[in-house]
Amino acid sequence: MSDVQTVATLADAARQMGADSAYLGGGTVLMRDVNAGTAPSRLVRTTDPALGEIRALGDRVVIGAGVTMAQILAHRDLDFLHPVARLIGGPQVRNMGTVGGNLFAPHPYGDFAVALLALGAQVTMAGASSGSARPIDDVLRDRERPSGLVASVEVQRPSAGSFGFRKVSRVKPKGVSVMSIAVLAPQSGGRIQGARVAWGAMASGPVRGQAVERALDGQSLDSTTIERAAQVATDGLSPPTDPLATSWYRQEVAGVHLRRLLQSMGGR
Ligand SMILES: Cc1cc2nc3c(=O)[nH]c(=O)nc-3n(C[C@H](O)[C@H](O)[C@H](O)COP(=O)(O)OP(=O)(O)OC[C@H]3O[C@@H](n4cnc5c(N)ncnc54)[C@H](O)[C@@H]3O)c2cc1C
């Protein structure tokens, strides 16, 4: 069994973290380890109200790490994230599972993190790296050895039609991901500028699809561009084999799902 320690602030929680401790968010992942007897001996949680805040600042939104998927769905400023949150687990999981926990949820979980990666979120930490915001790319890369606890994530609201998300699962509507894809394709003068593409369940954690980003950047979102993007969908990726799908299957269907997502974003 694990002992649970409750502290007042996230900074206190960060100070309490040690070798045999884990931070407890909504617990939808961690409590399974507790039940299996494989969790660390000490779980640290906080009642810090700041973690549950959602603040809109112009075209930017700050989301506390303790915000649940259900809270995302209830917030009108986060409508661009509703299609993502809606596809995470069933109602009980969405009522408990948090944004912060999703960044560290193991494969094949992490669908919300995939969306945040494509959106280029900035992550504010408490603990060793407290204060300054870090690009989500860095936080996800270091997620096996996180340097502190996540306090909040900040994203820029995407312009209309520039952001899309697709989740492929065998059981609808709440199966876990065979893969998930998020695309941010802002356009200027009819050309895509600064594309960001992220894949879920195609590596040990969420990853950028840089070959697809190169295929999109500077192009209009037409059928030729979409076809080129689909052809390079898995370049640089080595998808895992797991009980949901083989690596071969993931490689075979990735281009098909990317093509459908880009077409749904207005590609002709
Ligand atoms: C039946 C079921 C279905 C699910 N379906 C999906 C799905 O479709 N898509 C999906 O993405 N996930 C899914 N999940 C996984 C999980 O529910 C979500 O990923 C959820 O967002 C995890 O958040 P949590 O707060 O419950 O994490 P927890 O279980 O509390 O923690 C998970 C990990 O994150 C760490 N952590 C939590 N908060 C922080 C923080 N603020 N800073 C640093 N580390 C932190 C914990 O220490 C732990 O290592 C499912 C889970 C279940 C049980």
Tab-separated table of C-alpha atoms and ligand atoms in Angstrom:
chain	number	residue	atom	x	y	z
A	1	MET	CA	0.000	0.000	0.000
A	2	SER	CA	1.017	3.604	-0.566
A	3	ASP	CA	0.743	6.457	1.929
A	4	VAL	CA	-0.989	9.570	0.605
A	5	GLN	CA	0.272	12.975	1.684
A	6	THR	CA	-1.912	16.022	0.983
A	7	VAL	CA	-0.278	19.465	0.916
A	8	ALA	CA	-1.605	22.993	0.350
A	9	THR	CA	0.288	24.100	-2.747
A	10	LEU	CA	1.929	22.584	-5.790
A	11	ALA	CA	5.244	24.125	-4.713
A	12	ASP	CA	4.930	22.210	-1.404
A	13	ALA	CA	4.152	19.044	-3.359
A	14	ALA	CA	7.240	19.560	-5.524
A	15	ARG	CA	9.367	19.913	-2.369
A	16	GLN	CA	7.939	16.658	-0.968
A	17	MET	CA	8.792	14.591	-4.038
A	18	GLY	CA	11.523	12.039	-3.460
A	19	ALA	CA	12.900	8.825	-4.915
A	20	ASP	CA	9.996	6.622	-3.830
A	21	SER	CA	7.140	9.049	-4.346
A	22	ALA	CA	4.767	9.945	-7.155
A	23	TYR	CA	2.527	12.922	-7.692
A	24	LEU	CA	-1.163	12.019	-7.722
A	25	GLY	CA	-3.317	13.926	-10.206
A	26	GLY	CA	-6.748	12.483	-10.975
A	27	GLY	CA	-5.334	9.012	-10.346
A	28	THR	CA	-6.883	7.322	-13.392
A	29	VAL	CA	-3.487	5.867	-14.309
A	30	LEU	CA	-1.684	5.875	-10.979
A	31	MET	CA	-4.439	4.216	-8.923
A	32	ARG	CA	-4.187	1.123	-11.089
A	33	ASP	CA	-0.572	0.792	-9.932
A	34	VAL	CA	-1.755	1.253	-6.351
A	35	ASN	CA	-4.283	-1.552	-6.789
A	36	ALA	CA	-1.631	-3.763	-8.381
A	37	GLY	CA	0.816	-3.048	-5.546
A	38	THR	CA	3.370	-1.545	-7.947
A	39	ALA	CA	2.970	2.142	-7.022
A	40	PRO	CA	5.665	4.073	-5.139
A	41	SER	CA	5.284	3.915	-1.354
A	42	ARG	CA	4.309	7.610	-1.081
A	43	LEU	CA	1.770	9.519	-3.172
A	44	VAL	CA	1.743	13.315	-2.933
A	45	ARG	CA	-1.317	15.346	-3.844
A	46	THR	CA	-2.357	18.959	-3.396
A	47	THR	CA	-5.586	20.883	-2.860
A	48	ASP	CA	-4.049	23.969	-4.542
A	49	PRO	CA	-7.015	25.762	-6.207
A	50	ALA	CA	-4.740	27.335	-8.835
A	51	LEU	CA	-4.378	23.924	-10.481
A	52	GLY	CA	-8.058	23.896	-11.398
A	53	GLU	CA	-8.110	27.345	-13.029
A	54	ILE	CA	-8.707	28.139	-16.690
A	55	ARG	CA	-7.805	31.717	-17.676
A	56	ALA	CA	-8.348	33.281	-21.086
A	57	LEU	CA	-5.871	36.114	-21.808
A	58	GLY	CA	-6.738	37.549	-25.220
A	59	ASP	CA	-6.041	34.843	-27.760
A	60	ARG	CA	-4.080	32.769	-25.220
A	61	VAL	CA	-5.537	30.360	-22.671
A	62	VAL	CA	-3.825	29.117	-19.507
A	63	ILE	CA	-5.071	25.742	-18.298
A	64	GLY	CA	-4.167	24.519	-14.799
A	65	ALA	CA	-2.598	21.058	-14.676
A	66	GLY	CA	-5.420	19.811	-12.436
A	67	VAL	CA	-8.155	20.746	-14.921
A	68	THR	CA	-10.088	17.632	-15.895
A	69	MET	CA	-11.257	16.602	-19.350
A	70	ALA	CA	-14.843	17.243	-18.192
A	71	GLN	CA	-13.895	20.819	-17.226
A	72	ILE	CA	-12.310	21.336	-20.657
A	73	LEU	CA	-15.579	20.227	-22.236
A	74	ALA	CA	-17.590	22.610	-20.050
A	75	HIS	CA	-15.502	25.692	-20.932
A	76	ARG	CA	-16.554	27.714	-23.946
A	77	ASP	CA	-13.125	29.346	-24.467
A	78	LEU	CA	-11.704	25.865	-25.048
A	79	ASP	CA	-14.056	24.831	-27.857
A	80	PHE	CA	-11.072	23.987	-30.103
A	81	LEU	CA	-10.062	21.322	-27.533
A	82	HIS	CA	-13.548	19.832	-27.103
A	83	PRO	CA	-13.126	17.294	-29.939
A	84	VAL	CA	-9.969	16.056	-28.179
A	85	ALA	CA	-11.304	15.863	-24.601
A	86	ARG	CA	-14.521	14.211	-25.785
A	87	LEU	CA	-12.542	11.238	-27.115
A	88	ILE	CA	-10.641	10.528	-23.888
A	89	GLY	CA	-12.040	7.544	-21.985
A	90	GLY	CA	-15.641	7.431	-20.784
A	91	PRO	CA	-17.438	9.883	-18.466
A	92	GLN	CA	-15.763	8.612	-15.266
A	93	VAL	CA	-12.283	8.938	-16.743
A	94	ARG	CA	-13.078	12.413	-18.096
A	95	ASN	CA	-14.368	13.472	-14.664
A	96	MET	CA	-11.089	12.503	-12.970
A	97	GLY	CA	-8.335	12.512	-15.619
A	98	THR	CA	-6.358	15.759	-15.732
A	99	VAL	CA	-4.393	17.731	-18.297
A	100	GLY	CA	-1.182	17.355	-16.242
A	101	GLY	CA	-1.612	13.593	-15.918
A	102	ASN	CA	-2.163	13.230	-19.640
A	103	LEU	CA	1.350	14.569	-20.330
A	104	PHE	CA	2.822	11.636	-18.389
A	105	ALA	CA	0.285	8.888	-19.152
A	106	PRO	CA	2.053	5.913	-20.764
A	107	HIS	CA	1.558	4.617	-24.323
A	108	PRO	CA	-1.039	4.409	-25.858
A	109	TYR	CA	-2.517	7.190	-23.701
A	110	GLY	CA	-1.673	10.871	-24.061
A	111	ASP	CA	-4.201	12.035	-26.659
A	112	PHE	CA	-4.563	15.454	-25.030
A	113	ALA	CA	-0.774	15.824	-24.935
A	114	VAL	CA	-0.720	15.138	-28.696
A	115	ALA	CA	-3.094	18.055	-29.261
A	116	LEU	CA	-1.047	20.322	-26.971
A	117	LEU	CA	2.142	19.332	-28.816
A	118	ALA	CA	0.658	20.338	-32.175
A	119	LEU	CA	-0.596	23.590	-30.632
A	120	GLY	CA	2.916	24.406	-29.413
A	121	ALA	CA	1.886	24.711	-25.749
A	122	GLN	CA	4.183	26.314	-23.188
A	123	VAL	CA	4.389	24.448	-19.882
A	124	THR	CA	4.956	26.106	-16.511
A	125	MET	CA	6.530	23.892	-13.860
A	126	ALA	CA	6.763	23.930	-10.074
A	127	GLY	CA	9.946	22.552	-8.545
A	128	ALA	CA	13.417	22.499	-10.053
A	129	SER	CA	12.403	24.406	-13.210
A	130	SER	CA	9.717	26.587	-11.613
A	131	GLY	CA	8.950	30.019	-12.976
A	132	SER	CA	9.857	30.023	-16.622
A	133	ALA	CA	7.653	28.335	-19.208
A	134	ARG	CA	9.161	25.503	-21.269
A	135	PRO	CA	8.108	24.305	-24.724
A	136	ILE	CA	5.958	21.183	-24.430
A	137	ASP	CA	8.391	19.426	-26.821
A	138	ASP	CA	11.055	19.557	-24.057
A	139	VAL	CA	8.694	18.451	-21.293
A	140	LEU	CA	7.479	15.449	-23.306
A	141	ARG	CA	11.019	14.501	-24.294
A	142	ASP	CA	12.066	14.471	-20.615
A	143	ARG	CA	8.897	12.855	-19.302
A	144	GLU	CA	10.709	9.765	-17.989
A	145	ARG	CA	12.795	12.111	-15.807
A	146	PRO	CA	10.561	15.154	-15.233
A	147	SER	CA	12.251	18.145	-13.616
A	148	GLY	CA	9.401	19.146	-11.323
A	149	LEU	CA	5.623	19.118	-11.443
A	150	VAL	CA	3.479	20.715	-14.109
A	151	ALA	CA	1.556	23.757	-12.866
A	152	SER	CA	-0.176	24.815	-16.097
A	153	VAL	CA	-0.070	24.780	-19.868
A	154	GLU	CA	-0.609	27.809	-22.073
A	155	VAL	CA	-1.833	27.652	-25.650
A	156	GLN	CA	-2.707	30.148	-28.315
A	157	ARG	CA	-6.233	29.809	-29.638
A	158	PRO	CA	-5.857	28.552	-33.238
A	159	SER	CA	-7.495	30.530	-36.035
A	160	ALA	CA	-10.743	29.060	-37.390
A	161	GLY	CA	-10.161	25.863	-39.352
A	162	SER	CA	-6.401	25.755	-38.709
A	163	PHE	CA	-6.438	22.989	-36.079
A	164	GLY	CA	-7.641	19.415	-36.452
A	165	PHE	CA	-7.520	16.246	-34.373
A	166	ARG	CA	-8.260	12.640	-35.269
A	167	LYS	CA	-8.197	9.584	-33.050
A	168	VAL	CA	-8.227	6.057	-34.437
A	169	SER	CA	-9.517	3.393	-32.065
A	170	ARG	CA	-11.033	-0.038	-32.405
A	171	VAL	CA	-13.841	0.525	-29.884
A	172	LYS	CA	-15.920	3.651	-30.379
A	173	PRO	CA	-16.450	6.099	-28.814
A	174	LYS	CA	-14.078	5.438	-25.913
A	175	GLY	CA	-11.415	2.963	-26.997
A	176	VAL	CA	-7.762	3.839	-26.539
A	177	SER	CA	-5.689	4.988	-29.478
A	178	VAL	CA	-4.351	2.874	-32.292
A	179	MET	CA	-3.051	6.312	-33.196
A	180	SER	CA	-3.997	9.935	-32.782
A	181	ILE	CA	-3.004	12.844	-35.001
A	182	ALA	CA	-3.150	16.575	-34.371
A	183	VAL	CA	-2.394	19.180	-37.020
A	184	LEU	CA	-1.975	22.934	-36.691
A	185	ALA	CA	-1.843	24.469	-40.173
A	186	PRO	CA	-2.178	28.259	-39.965
A	187	GLN	CA	-2.475	29.942	-43.360
A	188	SER	CA	-1.306	33.309	-44.618
A	189	GLY	CA	-2.124	34.406	-48.171
A	190	GLY	CA	-3.505	30.932	-48.899
A	191	ARG	CA	-0.237	29.199	-47.864
A	192	ILE	CA	0.444	27.170	-44.730
A	193	GLN	CA	2.986	28.882	-42.469
A	194	GLY	CA	4.421	27.196	-39.389
A	195	ALA	CA	2.714	23.801	-39.552
A	196	ARG	CA	2.940	21.639	-36.443
A	197	VAL	CA	1.980	17.971	-36.599
A	198	ALA	CA	1.917	15.533	-33.680
A	199	TRP	CA	1.329	11.792	-33.501
A	200	GLY	CA	0.149	9.725	-30.559
A	201	ALA	CA	0.717	5.955	-30.098
A	202	MET	CA	3.275	6.048	-32.932
A	203	ALA	CA	6.277	6.073	-30.556
A	204	SER	CA	6.804	5.624	-26.819
A	205	GLY	CA	5.089	9.010	-26.314
A	206	PRO	CA	3.666	11.892	-28.348
A	207	VAL	CA	6.036	12.933	-31.172
A	208	ARG	CA	6.225	15.618	-33.856
A	209	GLY	CA	5.674	14.566	-37.471
A	210	GLN	CA	8.415	16.696	-38.932
A	211	ALA	CA	8.363	15.154	-42.424
A	212	VAL	CA	4.664	16.027	-42.687
A	213	GLU	CA	5.326	19.541	-41.393
A	214	ARG	CA	7.907	20.042	-44.171
A	215	ALA	CA	5.439	18.727	-46.769
A	216	LEU	CA	2.791	21.233	-45.603
A	217	ASP	CA	4.838	24.375	-45.007
A	218	GLY	CA	4.638	26.983	-47.753
A	219	GLN	CA	1.930	25.039	-49.625
A	220	SER	CA	-1.788	25.538	-50.056
A	221	LEU	CA	-3.918	22.834	-48.484
A	222	ASP	CA	-4.952	21.199	-51.749
A	223	SER	CA	-5.114	17.598	-52.918
A	224	THR	CA	-1.508	17.588	-54.190
A	225	THR	CA	-0.153	18.813	-50.842
A	226	ILE	CA	-2.325	16.364	-48.920
A	227	GLU	CA	-1.084	13.478	-51.073
A	228	ARG	CA	2.555	14.490	-50.515
A	229	ALA	CA	1.956	14.751	-46.788
A	230	ALA	CA	0.284	11.320	-46.696
A	231	GLN	CA	3.245	9.765	-48.534
A	232	VAL	CA	5.713	10.905	-45.869
A	233	ALA	CA	3.360	10.335	-42.911
A	234	THR	CA	5.593	7.839	-41.105
A	235	ASP	CA	9.015	9.081	-42.230
A	236	GLY	CA	11.264	9.114	-39.170
A	237	LEU	CA	8.776	7.166	-37.025
A	238	SER	CA	9.106	3.612	-35.669
A	239	PRO	CA	5.646	2.834	-34.343
A	240	PRO	CA	5.415	0.227	-31.598
A	241	THR	CA	3.647	-3.125	-31.748
A	242	ASP	CA	1.172	-3.651	-28.904
A	243	PRO	CA	-2.072	-5.584	-28.335
A	244	LEU	CA	-3.995	-2.904	-30.271
A	245	ALA	CA	-1.988	-2.935	-33.502
A	246	THR	CA	1.311	-3.989	-35.010
A	247	SER	CA	3.966	-1.531	-36.037
A	248	TRP	CA	3.348	-2.611	-39.661
A	249	TYR	CA	-0.387	-1.839	-39.392
A	250	ARG	CA	0.258	1.584	-37.867
A	251	GLN	CA	2.678	2.402	-40.701
A	252	GLU	CA	0.191	1.212	-43.316
A	253	VAL	CA	-2.809	3.234	-42.133
A	254	ALA	CA	-1.130	6.422	-40.859
A	255	GLY	CA	-1.184	8.092	-44.291
A	256	VAL	CA	-4.849	7.218	-44.796
A	257	HIS	CA	-5.870	8.838	-41.512
A	258	LEU	CA	-3.648	11.869	-42.031
A	259	ARG	CA	-5.212	12.365	-45.488
A	260	ARG	CA	-8.729	12.195	-43.982
A	261	LEU	CA	-7.835	14.666	-41.268
A	262	LEU	CA	-6.333	17.176	-43.711
A	263	GLN	CA	-9.345	16.819	-46.018
A	264	SER	CA	-11.657	17.507	-43.058
A	265	MET	CA	-9.697	20.733	-42.427
A	266	GLY	CA	-10.789	22.071	-45.782
A	267	GLY	CA	-8.247	20.473	-48.110
A	268	ARG	CA	-9.656	20.106	-51.626
B	1	LIG	C1	-10.533	3.171	-18.761
B	1	LIG	C2	-9.503	4.211	-19.124
B	1	LIG	C3	-9.559	4.801	-20.378
B	1	LIG	C4	-8.629	5.780	-20.731
B	1	LIG	N1	-8.703	6.337	-21.980
B	1	LIG	C5	-7.793	7.270	-22.340
B	1	LIG	C6	-7.850	7.849	-23.638
B	1	LIG	O1	-8.725	7.548	-24.459
B	1	LIG	N2	-6.907	8.766	-23.963
B	1	LIG	C7	-5.931	9.156	-23.089
B	1	LIG	O2	-5.109	10.000	-23.443
B	1	LIG	N3	-5.857	8.613	-21.861
B	1	LIG	C8	-6.760	7.691	-21.463
B	1	LIG	N4	-6.690	7.134	-20.215
B	1	LIG	C9	-5.570	7.485	-19.346
B	1	LIG	C10	-5.844	8.626	-18.366
B	1	LIG	O3	-7.157	8.587	-17.873
B	1	LIG	C11	-5.616	10.019	-18.964
B	1	LIG	O4	-4.411	10.040	-19.681
B	1	LIG	C12	-5.612	11.122	-17.882
B	1	LIG	O5	-5.537	12.395	-18.492
B	1	LIG	C13	-4.469	10.963	-16.866
B	1	LIG	O6	-4.606	11.990	-15.898
B	1	LIG	P1	-4.655	11.700	-14.321
B	1	LIG	O7	-4.785	13.005	-13.663
B	1	LIG	O8	-5.696	10.692	-13.984
B	1	LIG	O9	-3.217	11.058	-14.102
B	1	LIG	P2	-2.646	10.308	-12.794
B	1	LIG	O10	-3.076	8.883	-12.815
B	1	LIG	O11	-2.936	11.087	-11.555
B	1	LIG	O12	-1.076	10.420	-13.100
B	1	LIG	C14	-0.514	9.869	-14.277
B	1	LIG	C15	0.981	10.219	-14.288
B	1	LIG	O13	1.133	11.625	-14.445
B	1	LIG	C16	1.871	12.177	-13.351
B	1	LIG	N5	1.288	13.493	-13.093
B	1	LIG	C17	-0.019	13.793	-12.898
B	1	LIG	N6	-0.185	15.124	-12.767
B	1	LIG	C18	1.054	15.678	-12.863
B	1	LIG	C19	1.552	17.010	-12.771
B	1	LIG	N7	0.755	18.074	-12.571
B	1	LIG	N8	2.878	17.200	-12.917
B	1	LIG	C20	3.721	16.155	-13.118
B	1	LIG	N9	3.306	14.863	-13.195
B	1	LIG	C21	1.989	14.641	-13.069
B	1	LIG	C22	1.677	11.195	-12.203
B	1	LIG	O14	2.701	11.288	-11.253
B	1	LIG	C23	1.676	9.881	-12.960
B	1	LIG	O15	2.998	9.499	-13.262
B	1	LIG	C24	-7.618	6.166	-19.817
B	1	LIG	C25	-7.573	5.571	-18.538
B	1	LIG	C26	-8.512	4.616	-18.197
B	1	LIG	C27	-8.456	4.000	-16.825
